[in-house]
Amino acid sequence: MTLSTSSSDGRVNHTDPYDPRRVKERRKMALKTVLFGGSALLAGMLVVNIGVSKIREAFPNPFSLQRIETSAAALDSALALPADSSDSIVYVFGSSLIEFGFSPEIFDERLKSKGVNATSFNFGYGNADPSIHERFARRFEQEYEDAPGTVDLVIYEFSPFQATTTRAAQTGQLNHAANAILGDWRDFLEVAKSDHEEAIALFNTRYIRNGVPAEAVTNLLATPIRDMQRIQSEENASDVEPMGTMGWDLYNMLMAEWPQAHPPGGWYVENRGGLPPSASPETLDLADKVMAKMQHPTRMEASRQQRLACCDMEDLNIDPELLQNFIAAIKHAQKVAKRVDLLLMPRNQDIIHLSAQGKANLKEAVATIQRETGVRLVDLSVEPYFSVTDYFDADHLTLFKGRRKLSELLADVYACLLYTSDAADEEDSV
């Protein structure tokens, strides 16, 4: 017979799981583990957040999230305006074509010269498909559910290439990150009802990784390699003059002249979400030289090929689910804004040539949006003509001349349409 040793002599009975001293020993070990693990977790969070902050301070929108996050945080800007202001409040939503191509200051100044007082805001952001626009518009609705009608007009840009089946296959990483930064713990609890793992991942991304998923860090590390390969390919062409450091020189000059534009890639209160409208003569001169190099046919063709690969930009095979996401975004905005219009931005027709199928797909997509939402269409995609010199790549307008041209053109359109008494009787498109 095996005799157990009593614990009354002061020794721990290691064969008895209920021995009081053994229980106490396990509790002490568990407490040490929790304290050590918690400290390690907090230290890890601190390191991650410091690292992310440093990267965000040094590079423009490095994770494709900074602009979305800071734009969402500024959606309540109209609520801070003087209550007795008679200005029409205009929010412009859309892609990076809006982010870089629309200036609130130029738009408002042009309207004022035509006798219309408005305060506009730029809420464009890049690399987002319509599912993210839907989540962003839902956030907009939540901000104004207690103050509907505060925003007089939302101009919502539709970028058809963001809604293609090709684009749909590449959206998972940013969708997760955008849901993390646009949502809060209540949204995560709602997700947990159907997907516990995703809810935990959202919480982890939002509160531990400072809104940046692990995949985004990996993607950031790979980006310089891809960019170097692309640049090397372009500059190996015998007819292309190397850019050298001109691009970074321009960036550094702009950052020095625009102290409010920090961290780069964010939403700037002073310019109501847009980039500052101008810069010094020296910087403008360098910008012209950089843009001219970017407009070289070889570089433009490289940009075109990239858009075809990522976004099916000329055939525009629209993904039905993404199109419904965009329609849902429009409907969220319509619940709190007095009016929502649909905008097609100018197309770089010298570089992007829609196929016959692409034109038909675009026409059908726009018709579906209008049929399901009733929005008016402002179509600037073809007329008036924007030449290749108005763009710095396949689809983005140049920082100064192209942006001014678009902002003034849009103001000219809305000088005629903005809140006229017979607006309801006007045509459905302009």
GROMACS .gro file of C-alpha atoms in nm:
model
  430
    1MET     CA    1   0.000   0.000   0.000
    2THR     CA    2   0.121   0.349  -0.084
    3LEU     CA    3   0.100   0.586   0.207
    4SER     CA    4   0.032   0.957   0.141
    5THR     CA    5   0.244   1.208   0.321
    6SER     CA    6   0.051   1.449   0.537
    7SER     CA    7   0.088   1.819   0.467
    8SER     CA    8   0.071   1.890   0.836
    9ASP     CA    9   0.448   1.869   0.862
   10GLY     CA   10   0.487   2.181   0.647
   11ARG     CA   11   0.574   2.008   0.322
   12VAL     CA   12   0.365   2.034   0.005
   13ASN     CA   13   0.192   1.712  -0.096
   14HIS     CA   14   0.264   1.710  -0.469
   15THR     CA   15   0.035   1.412  -0.528
   16ASP     CA   16  -0.270   1.585  -0.382
   17PRO     CA   17  -0.415   1.849  -0.619
   18TYR     CA   18  -0.621   1.990  -0.334
   19ASP     CA   19  -0.340   2.035  -0.089
   20PRO     CA   20  -0.380   2.398   0.035
   21ARG     CA   21  -0.013   2.478  -0.013
   22ARG     CA   22  -0.018   2.338  -0.366
   23VAL     CA   23  -0.330   2.540  -0.447
   24LYS     CA   24  -0.164   2.853  -0.312
   25GLU     CA   25   0.148   2.777  -0.513
   26ARG     CA   26  -0.057   2.742  -0.835
   27ARG     CA   27  -0.238   3.068  -0.768
   28LYS     CA   28   0.089   3.252  -0.719
   29MET     CA   29   0.223   3.108  -1.043
   30ALA     CA   30  -0.097   3.206  -1.228
   31LEU     CA   31  -0.076   3.559  -1.090
   32LYS     CA   32   0.287   3.589  -1.198
   33THR     CA   33   0.195   3.462  -1.545
   34VAL     CA   34  -0.089   3.713  -1.578
   35LEU     CA   35   0.128   3.999  -1.455
   36PHE     CA   36   0.419   3.902  -1.677
   37GLY     CA   37   0.195   3.839  -1.979
   38GLY     CA   38   0.004   4.161  -1.926
   39SER     CA   39   0.323   4.361  -1.894
   40ALA     CA   40   0.460   4.201  -2.210
   41LEU     CA   41   0.134   4.276  -2.392
   42LEU     CA   42   0.136   4.640  -2.279
   43ALA     CA   43   0.500   4.675  -2.379
   44GLY     CA   44   0.423   4.522  -2.716
   45MET     CA   45   0.130   4.757  -2.767
   46LEU     CA   46   0.353   5.051  -2.678
   47VAL     CA   47   0.624   4.944  -2.923
   48VAL     CA   48   0.372   4.883  -3.202
   49ASN     CA   49   0.194   5.213  -3.148
   50ILE     CA   50   0.518   5.411  -3.130
   51GLY     CA   51   0.644   5.241  -3.446
   52VAL     CA   52   0.318   5.306  -3.633
   53SER     CA   53   0.317   5.670  -3.519
   54LYS     CA   54   0.675   5.720  -3.637
   55ILE     CA   55   0.595   5.571  -3.978
   56ARG     CA   56   0.284   5.786  -4.010
   57GLU     CA   57   0.482   6.098  -3.926
   58ALA     CA   58   0.742   6.024  -4.194
   59PHE     CA   59   0.541   5.893  -4.489
   60PRO     CA   60   0.217   6.000  -4.660
   61ASN     CA   61  -0.066   5.762  -4.568
   62PRO     CA   62   0.165   5.457  -4.541
   63PHE     CA   63  -0.100   5.199  -4.454
   64SER     CA   64  -0.382   5.346  -4.671
   65LEU     CA   65  -0.569   5.403  -4.344
   66GLN     CA   66  -0.461   5.740  -4.210
   67ARG     CA   67  -0.676   5.936  -4.452
   68ILE     CA   68  -0.983   5.719  -4.389
   69GLU     CA   69  -0.938   5.737  -4.011
   70THR     CA   70  -0.881   6.112  -3.990
   71SER     CA   71  -1.158   6.186  -4.241
   72ALA     CA   72  -1.406   5.986  -4.037
   73ALA     CA   73  -1.300   6.171  -3.723
   74ALA     CA   74  -1.377   6.501  -3.899
   75LEU     CA   75  -1.724   6.409  -4.024
   76ASP     CA   76  -1.883   6.621  -3.750
   77SER     CA   77  -1.713   6.938  -3.881
   78ALA     CA   78  -2.042   7.093  -3.995
   79LEU     CA   79  -2.173   7.076  -3.638
   80ALA     CA   80  -1.893   7.310  -3.527
   81LEU     CA   81  -1.988   7.587  -3.772
   82PRO     CA   82  -2.170   7.897  -3.644
   83ALA     CA   83  -2.540   7.825  -3.606
   84ASP     CA   84  -2.633   8.158  -3.768
   85SER     CA   85  -2.425   8.097  -4.082
   86SER     CA   86  -2.620   8.123  -4.408
   87ASP     CA   87  -2.357   7.932  -4.608
   88SER     CA   88  -2.460   7.616  -4.788
   89ILE     CA   89  -2.270   7.323  -4.635
   90VAL     CA   90  -2.123   7.093  -4.900
   91TYR     CA   91  -1.953   6.760  -4.829
   92VAL     CA   92  -1.765   6.596  -5.117
   93PHE     CA   93  -1.721   6.220  -5.071
   94GLY     CA   94  -1.520   5.993  -5.298
   95SER     CA   95  -1.191   5.831  -5.386
   96SER     CA   96  -0.836   5.961  -5.403
   97LEU     CA   97  -0.944   6.141  -5.722
   98ILE     CA   98  -1.138   6.371  -5.489
   99GLU     CA   99  -0.873   6.369  -5.215
  100PHE     CA  100  -0.607   6.508  -5.452
  101GLY     CA  101  -0.832   6.674  -5.711
  102PHE     CA  102  -1.075   6.888  -5.510
  103SER     CA  103  -0.992   7.207  -5.320
  104PRO     CA  104  -1.262   7.338  -5.081
  105GLU     CA  105  -1.102   7.683  -5.075
  106ILE     CA  106  -1.090   7.719  -5.453
  107PHE     CA  107  -1.444   7.582  -5.487
  108ASP     CA  108  -1.584   7.822  -5.225
  109GLU     CA  109  -1.393   8.120  -5.364
  110ARG     CA  110  -1.523   8.053  -5.715
  111LEU     CA  111  -1.881   8.016  -5.589
  112LYS     CA  112  -1.854   8.339  -5.393
  113SER     CA  113  -1.743   8.523  -5.707
  114LYS     CA  114  -2.073   8.409  -5.859
  115GLY     CA  115  -2.284   8.520  -5.567
  116VAL     CA  116  -2.318   8.183  -5.388
  117ASN     CA  117  -2.191   8.143  -5.031
  118ALA     CA  118  -2.080   7.793  -4.939
  119THR     CA  119  -1.851   7.611  -4.699
  120SER     CA  120  -1.726   7.288  -4.849
  121PHE     CA  121  -1.525   6.993  -4.719
  122ASN     CA  122  -1.314   6.727  -4.891
  123PHE     CA  123  -1.380   6.372  -4.765
  124GLY     CA  124  -1.205   6.179  -5.041
  125TYR     CA  125  -0.971   5.892  -4.956
  126GLY     CA  126  -0.781   5.639  -5.162
  127ASN     CA  127  -0.755   5.261  -5.202
  128ALA     CA  128  -1.111   5.198  -5.088
  129ASP     CA  129  -1.378   4.993  -5.259
  130PRO     CA  130  -1.753   5.069  -5.219
  131SER     CA  131  -1.787   4.841  -4.917
  132ILE     CA  132  -1.565   5.085  -4.727
  133HIS     CA  133  -1.761   5.380  -4.865
  134GLU     CA  134  -2.074   5.214  -4.729
  135ARG     CA  135  -1.920   5.187  -4.382
  136PHE     CA  136  -1.796   5.547  -4.403
  137ALA     CA  137  -2.139   5.674  -4.507
  138ARG     CA  138  -2.299   5.480  -4.222
  139ARG     CA  139  -2.061   5.663  -3.987
  140PHE     CA  140  -2.174   5.991  -4.149
  141GLU     CA  141  -2.537   5.897  -4.088
  142GLN     CA  142  -2.461   5.816  -3.724
  143GLU     CA  143  -2.290   6.154  -3.675
  144TYR     CA  144  -2.595   6.345  -3.802
  145GLU     CA  145  -2.889   6.129  -3.698
  146ASP     CA  146  -2.973   6.387  -3.430
  147ALA     CA  147  -2.912   6.684  -3.664
  148PRO     CA  148  -3.046   6.584  -4.007
  149GLY     CA  149  -3.029   6.853  -4.272
  150THR     CA  150  -2.719   7.016  -4.126
  151VAL     CA  151  -2.531   6.922  -4.444
  152ASP     CA  152  -2.711   7.076  -4.739
  153LEU     CA  153  -2.542   6.880  -5.015
  154VAL     CA  154  -2.330   6.566  -5.046
  155ILE     CA  155  -2.152   6.530  -5.379
  156TYR     CA  156  -2.070   6.158  -5.397
  157GLU     CA  157  -1.809   6.059  -5.654
  158PHE     CA  158  -1.850   5.715  -5.813
  159SER     CA  159  -1.525   5.557  -5.929
  160PRO     CA  160  -1.637   5.263  -6.142
  161PHE     CA  161  -1.295   5.099  -6.140
  162GLN     CA  162  -1.326   5.060  -5.761
  163ALA     CA  163  -1.636   4.844  -5.813
  164THR     CA  164  -1.507   4.591  -6.067
  165THR     CA  165  -1.481   4.215  -6.019
  166THR     CA  166  -1.102   4.249  -6.052
  167ARG     CA  167  -1.094   4.499  -5.767
  168ALA     CA  168  -1.329   4.285  -5.557
  169ALA     CA  169  -1.068   4.009  -5.543
  170GLN     CA  170  -0.814   4.242  -5.376
  171THR     CA  171  -1.009   4.414  -5.102
  172GLY     CA  172  -0.995   4.191  -4.793
  173GLN     CA  173  -0.702   4.342  -4.601
  174LEU     CA  174  -0.809   4.705  -4.624
  175ASN     CA  175  -1.174   4.617  -4.561
  176HIS     CA  176  -1.081   4.456  -4.229
  177ALA     CA  177  -0.865   4.753  -4.128
  178ALA     CA  178  -1.129   5.007  -4.232
  179ASN     CA  179  -1.396   4.823  -4.033
  180ALA     CA  180  -1.163   4.832  -3.734
  181ILE     CA  181  -1.096   5.206  -3.746
  182LEU     CA  182  -1.447   5.312  -3.849
  183GLY     CA  183  -1.620   5.096  -3.590
  184ASP     CA  184  -1.611   5.082  -3.212
  185TRP     CA  185  -1.663   4.818  -2.943
  186ARG     CA  186  -2.040   4.817  -3.005
  187ASP     CA  187  -1.982   4.729  -3.370
  188PHE     CA  188  -1.737   4.459  -3.268
  189LEU     CA  189  -1.994   4.307  -3.032
  190GLU     CA  190  -2.239   4.298  -3.320
  191VAL     CA  191  -1.983   4.118  -3.537
  192ALA     CA  192  -1.919   3.873  -3.253
  193LYS     CA  193  -2.275   3.743  -3.281
  194SER     CA  194  -2.188   3.582  -3.613
  195ASP     CA  195  -1.806   3.565  -3.621
  196HIS     CA  196  -1.614   3.552  -3.293
  197GLU     CA  197  -1.272   3.531  -3.460
  198GLU     CA  198  -1.331   3.839  -3.676
  199ALA     CA  199  -1.459   4.035  -3.376
  200ILE     CA  200  -1.142   3.950  -3.182
  201ALA     CA  201  -0.929   4.043  -3.485
  202LEU     CA  202  -1.112   4.378  -3.518
  203PHE     CA  203  -1.057   4.452  -3.149
  204ASN     CA  204  -0.691   4.357  -3.182
  205THR     CA  205  -0.641   4.577  -3.490
  206ARG     CA  206  -0.822   4.875  -3.342
  207TYR     CA  207  -0.690   4.882  -2.987
  208ILE     CA  208  -0.360   4.690  -2.995
  209ARG     CA  209  -0.224   4.759  -3.343
  210ASN     CA  210  -0.336   5.124  -3.360
  211GLY     CA  211  -0.567   5.045  -3.652
  212VAL     CA  212  -0.299   4.868  -3.855
  213PRO     CA  213  -0.336   4.493  -3.922
  214ALA     CA  214  -0.025   4.276  -3.945
  215GLU     CA  215  -0.082   4.229  -4.319
  216ALA     CA  216  -0.062   4.605  -4.374
  217VAL     CA  217   0.283   4.613  -4.213
  218THR     CA  218   0.397   4.331  -4.441
  219ASN     CA  219   0.253   4.514  -4.740
  220LEU     CA  220   0.431   4.835  -4.639
  221LEU     CA  221   0.765   4.654  -4.620
  222ALA     CA  222   0.708   4.508  -4.967
  223THR     CA  223   0.603   4.838  -5.125
  224PRO     CA  224   0.955   4.988  -5.163
  225ILE     CA  225   1.067   4.671  -5.340
  226ARG     CA  226   0.776   4.685  -5.584
  227ASP     CA  227   0.822   5.057  -5.638
  228MET     CA  228   1.194   5.018  -5.703
  229GLN     CA  229   1.122   4.744  -5.958
  230ARG     CA  230   0.866   4.965  -6.133
  231ILE     CA  231   1.092   5.273  -6.130
  232GLN     CA  232   1.388   5.071  -6.252
  233SER     CA  233   1.176   4.930  -6.535
  234GLU     CA  234   1.062   5.279  -6.636
  235GLU     CA  235   1.404   5.437  -6.619
  236ASN     CA  236   1.570   5.156  -6.809
  237ALA     CA  237   1.371   5.273  -7.109
  238SER     CA  238   1.607   5.474  -7.327
  239ASP     CA  239   1.361   5.759  -7.384
  240VAL     CA  240   1.281   5.826  -7.017
  241GLU     CA  241   1.477   6.089  -6.828
  242PRO     CA  242   1.537   5.969  -6.470
  243MET     CA  243   1.341   6.139  -6.193
  244GLY     CA  244   1.632   6.134  -5.955
  245THR     CA  245   1.538   6.291  -5.622
  246MET     CA  246   1.298   6.548  -5.770
  247GLY     CA  247   0.989   6.380  -5.630
  248TRP     CA  248   1.123   6.367  -5.276
  249ASP     CA  249   1.260   6.721  -5.309
  250LEU     CA  250   0.909   6.843  -5.396
  251TYR     CA  251   0.756   6.645  -5.110
  252ASN     CA  252   1.002   6.789  -4.858
  253MET     CA  253   0.947   7.144  -4.984
  254LEU     CA  254   0.569   7.106  -4.954
  255MET     CA  255   0.594   6.961  -4.604
  256ALA     CA  256   0.813   7.255  -4.501
  257GLU     CA  257   0.567   7.508  -4.647
  258TRP     CA  258   0.256   7.333  -4.517
  259PRO     CA  259   0.317   7.287  -4.143
  260GLN     CA  260  -0.053   7.213  -4.097
  261ALA     CA  261  -0.026   6.910  -4.327
  262HIS     CA  262   0.103   6.675  -4.059
  263PRO     CA  263   0.103   6.387  -4.030
  264PRO     CA  264   0.119   6.365  -4.409
  265GLY     CA  265  -0.172   6.190  -4.572
  266GLY     CA  266  -0.425   6.293  -4.309
  267TRP     CA  267  -0.731   6.521  -4.301
  268TYR     CA  268  -0.627   6.883  -4.245
  269VAL     CA  269  -0.869   7.102  -4.053
  270GLU     CA  270  -0.719   7.426  -4.183
  271ASN     CA  271  -0.794   7.328  -4.543
  272ARG     CA  272  -1.118   7.142  -4.468
  273GLY     CA  273  -0.977   6.812  -4.585
  274GLY     CA  274  -0.810   6.938  -4.901
  275LEU     CA  275  -0.448   7.010  -4.972
  276PRO     CA  276  -0.347   7.376  -4.936
  277PRO     CA  277  -0.440   7.555  -5.260
  278SER     CA  278  -0.099   7.697  -5.340
  279ALA     CA  279   0.271   7.710  -5.255
  280SER     CA  280   0.574   7.932  -5.308
  281PRO     CA  281   0.682   8.018  -5.665
  282GLU     CA  282   0.990   7.796  -5.627
  283THR     CA  283   0.781   7.499  -5.519
  284LEU     CA  284   0.523   7.555  -5.792
  285ASP     CA  285   0.803   7.564  -6.048
  286LEU     CA  286   0.945   7.236  -5.920
  287ALA     CA  287   0.593   7.085  -5.916
  288ASP     CA  288   0.554   7.172  -6.285
  289LYS     CA  289   0.884   6.999  -6.363
  290VAL     CA  290   0.793   6.687  -6.163
  291MET     CA  291   0.448   6.668  -6.322
  292ALA     CA  292   0.601   6.702  -6.672
  293LYS     CA  293   0.829   6.407  -6.602
  294MET     CA  294   0.538   6.205  -6.469
  295GLN     CA  295   0.348   6.276  -6.791
  296HIS     CA  296   0.610   6.109  -7.010
  297PRO     CA  297   0.435   5.851  -7.234
  298THR     CA  298   0.636   5.562  -7.089
  299ARG     CA  299   0.542   5.652  -6.732
  300MET     CA  300   0.179   5.711  -6.827
  301GLU     CA  301   0.164   5.373  -6.998
  302ALA     CA  302   0.312   5.206  -6.690
  303SER     CA  303   0.042   5.374  -6.481
  304ARG     CA  304  -0.225   5.261  -6.726
  305GLN     CA  305  -0.105   4.900  -6.712
  306GLN     CA  306  -0.112   4.909  -6.332
  307ARG     CA  307  -0.474   5.031  -6.337
  308LEU     CA  308  -0.572   4.760  -6.584
  309ALA     CA  309  -0.414   4.492  -6.365
  310CYS     CA  310  -0.566   4.608  -6.037
  311CYS     CA  311  -0.897   4.749  -6.148
  312ASP     CA  312  -1.002   4.644  -6.501
  313MET     CA  313  -1.015   5.016  -6.576
  314GLU     CA  314  -1.113   4.997  -6.945
  315ASP     CA  315  -1.361   4.707  -6.959
  316LEU     CA  316  -1.517   4.788  -6.618
  317ASN     CA  317  -1.679   4.453  -6.545
  318ILE     CA  318  -1.880   4.569  -6.246
  319ASP     CA  319  -1.917   4.349  -5.939
  320PRO     CA  320  -2.288   4.342  -5.841
  321GLU     CA  321  -2.216   4.324  -5.467
  322LEU     CA  322  -1.978   4.620  -5.472
  323LEU     CA  323  -2.229   4.820  -5.675
  324GLN     CA  324  -2.492   4.749  -5.410
  325ASN     CA  325  -2.242   4.862  -5.145
  326PHE     CA  326  -2.213   5.196  -5.322
  327ILE     CA  327  -2.591   5.227  -5.352
  328ALA     CA  328  -2.616   5.159  -4.978
  329ALA     CA  329  -2.359   5.436  -4.915
  330ILE     CA  330  -2.575   5.680  -5.111
  331LYS     CA  331  -2.882   5.580  -4.910
  332HIS     CA  332  -2.702   5.630  -4.578
  333ALA     CA  333  -2.603   5.981  -4.687
  334GLN     CA  334  -2.956   6.057  -4.809
  335LYS     CA  335  -3.099   5.990  -4.464
  336VAL     CA  336  -2.925   6.293  -4.312
  337ALA     CA  337  -2.820   6.526  -4.597
  338LYS     CA  338  -3.073   6.751  -4.767
  339ARG     CA  339  -2.955   6.638  -5.110
  340VAL     CA  340  -2.708   6.387  -5.253
  341ASP     CA  341  -2.570   6.412  -5.607
  342LEU     CA  342  -2.366   6.159  -5.803
  343LEU     CA  343  -2.040   6.272  -5.963
  344LEU     CA  344  -1.826   6.119  -6.236
  345MET     CA  345  -1.480   6.277  -6.230
  346PRO     CA  346  -1.296   6.375  -6.553
  347ARG     CA  347  -1.130   6.080  -6.728
  348ASN     CA  348  -0.776   6.097  -6.864
  349GLN     CA  349  -0.899   6.022  -7.215
  350ASP     CA  350  -0.550   6.039  -7.369
  351ILE     CA  351  -0.446   5.743  -7.154
  352ILE     CA  352  -0.758   5.553  -7.044
  353HIS     CA  353  -0.967   5.434  -7.339
  354LEU     CA  354  -1.290   5.266  -7.234
  355SER     CA  355  -1.381   4.973  -7.453
  356ALA     CA  356  -1.731   4.949  -7.600
  357GLN     CA  357  -1.812   4.701  -7.323
  358GLY     CA  358  -1.662   4.936  -7.065
  359LYS     CA  359  -1.884   5.222  -7.180
  360ALA     CA  360  -2.190   4.998  -7.168
  361ASN     CA  361  -2.099   4.867  -6.821
  362LEU     CA  362  -2.048   5.219  -6.688
  363LYS     CA  363  -2.377   5.338  -6.836
  364GLU     CA  364  -2.563   5.045  -6.683
  365ALA     CA  365  -2.399   5.093  -6.342
  366VAL     CA  366  -2.488   5.463  -6.329
  367ALA     CA  367  -2.844   5.388  -6.442
  368THR     CA  368  -2.877   5.131  -6.162
  369ILE     CA  369  -2.751   5.379  -5.902
  370GLN     CA  370  -2.993   5.648  -6.021
  371ARG     CA  371  -3.285   5.408  -6.044
  372GLU     CA  372  -3.236   5.282  -5.688
  373THR     CA  373  -3.151   5.615  -5.523
  374GLY     CA  374  -3.297   5.891  -5.740
  375VAL     CA  375  -2.975   6.093  -5.733
  376ARG     CA  376  -2.890   6.358  -5.991
  377LEU     CA  377  -2.583   6.285  -6.204
  378VAL     CA  378  -2.310   6.543  -6.263
  379ASP     CA  379  -2.107   6.384  -6.541
  380LEU     CA  380  -1.768   6.544  -6.601
  381SER     CA  381  -1.604   6.226  -6.728
  382VAL     CA  382  -1.579   6.330  -7.094
  383GLU     CA  383  -1.685   6.693  -7.125
  384PRO     CA  384  -1.519   6.932  -7.085
  385TYR     CA  385  -1.200   6.771  -7.207
  386PHE     CA  386  -0.906   6.736  -6.966
  387SER     CA  387  -0.576   6.669  -7.144
  388VAL     CA  388  -0.294   6.447  -7.025
  389THR     CA  389  -0.116   6.758  -6.897
  390ASP     CA  390  -0.388   6.789  -6.631
  391TYR     CA  391  -0.284   6.454  -6.475
  392PHE     CA  392   0.025   6.321  -6.300
  393ASP     CA  393  -0.070   5.957  -6.366
  394ALA     CA  394  -0.347   5.762  -6.535
  395ASP     CA  395  -0.627   5.915  -6.329
  396HIS     CA  396  -0.510   6.169  -6.067
  397LEU     CA  397  -0.514   6.541  -6.143
  398THR     CA  398  -0.197   6.743  -6.093
  399LEU     CA  399  -0.162   6.895  -5.746
  400PHE     CA  400  -0.206   7.256  -5.851
  401LYS     CA  401  -0.322   7.323  -6.208
  402GLY     CA  402  -0.541   7.016  -6.253
  403ARG     CA  403  -0.690   7.051  -5.905
  404ARG     CA  404  -0.774   7.418  -5.963
  405LYS     CA  405  -0.930   7.342  -6.300
  406LEU     CA  406  -1.159   7.075  -6.153
  407SER     CA  407  -1.253   7.274  -5.841
  408GLU     CA  408  -1.349   7.579  -6.047
  409LEU     CA  409  -1.540   7.368  -6.298
  410LEU     CA  410  -1.740   7.200  -6.022
  411ALA     CA  411  -1.814   7.541  -5.869
  412ASP     CA  412  -1.938   7.666  -6.207
  413VAL     CA  413  -2.176   7.370  -6.223
  414TYR     CA  414  -2.310   7.430  -5.873
  415ALA     CA  415  -2.336   7.806  -5.910
  416CYS     CA  416  -2.629   7.724  -6.138
  417LEU     CA  417  -2.765   7.423  -5.950
  418LEU     CA  418  -2.705   7.495  -5.584
  419TYR     CA  419  -3.035   7.514  -5.406
  420THR     CA  420  -3.239   7.680  -5.678
  421SER     CA  421  -3.612   7.682  -5.619
  422ASP     CA  422  -3.678   7.480  -5.932
  423ALA     CA  423  -3.407   7.221  -5.859
  424ALA     CA  424  -3.662   6.944  -5.827
  425ASP     CA  425  -3.783   7.010  -6.179
  426GLU     CA  426  -3.441   7.006  -6.342
  427GLU     CA  427  -3.303   6.721  -6.550
  428ASP     CA  428  -3.164   6.412  -6.376
  429SER     CA  429  -2.815   6.470  -6.514
  430VAL     CA  430  -2.595   6.766  -6.592
   0.00000   0.00000   0.00000
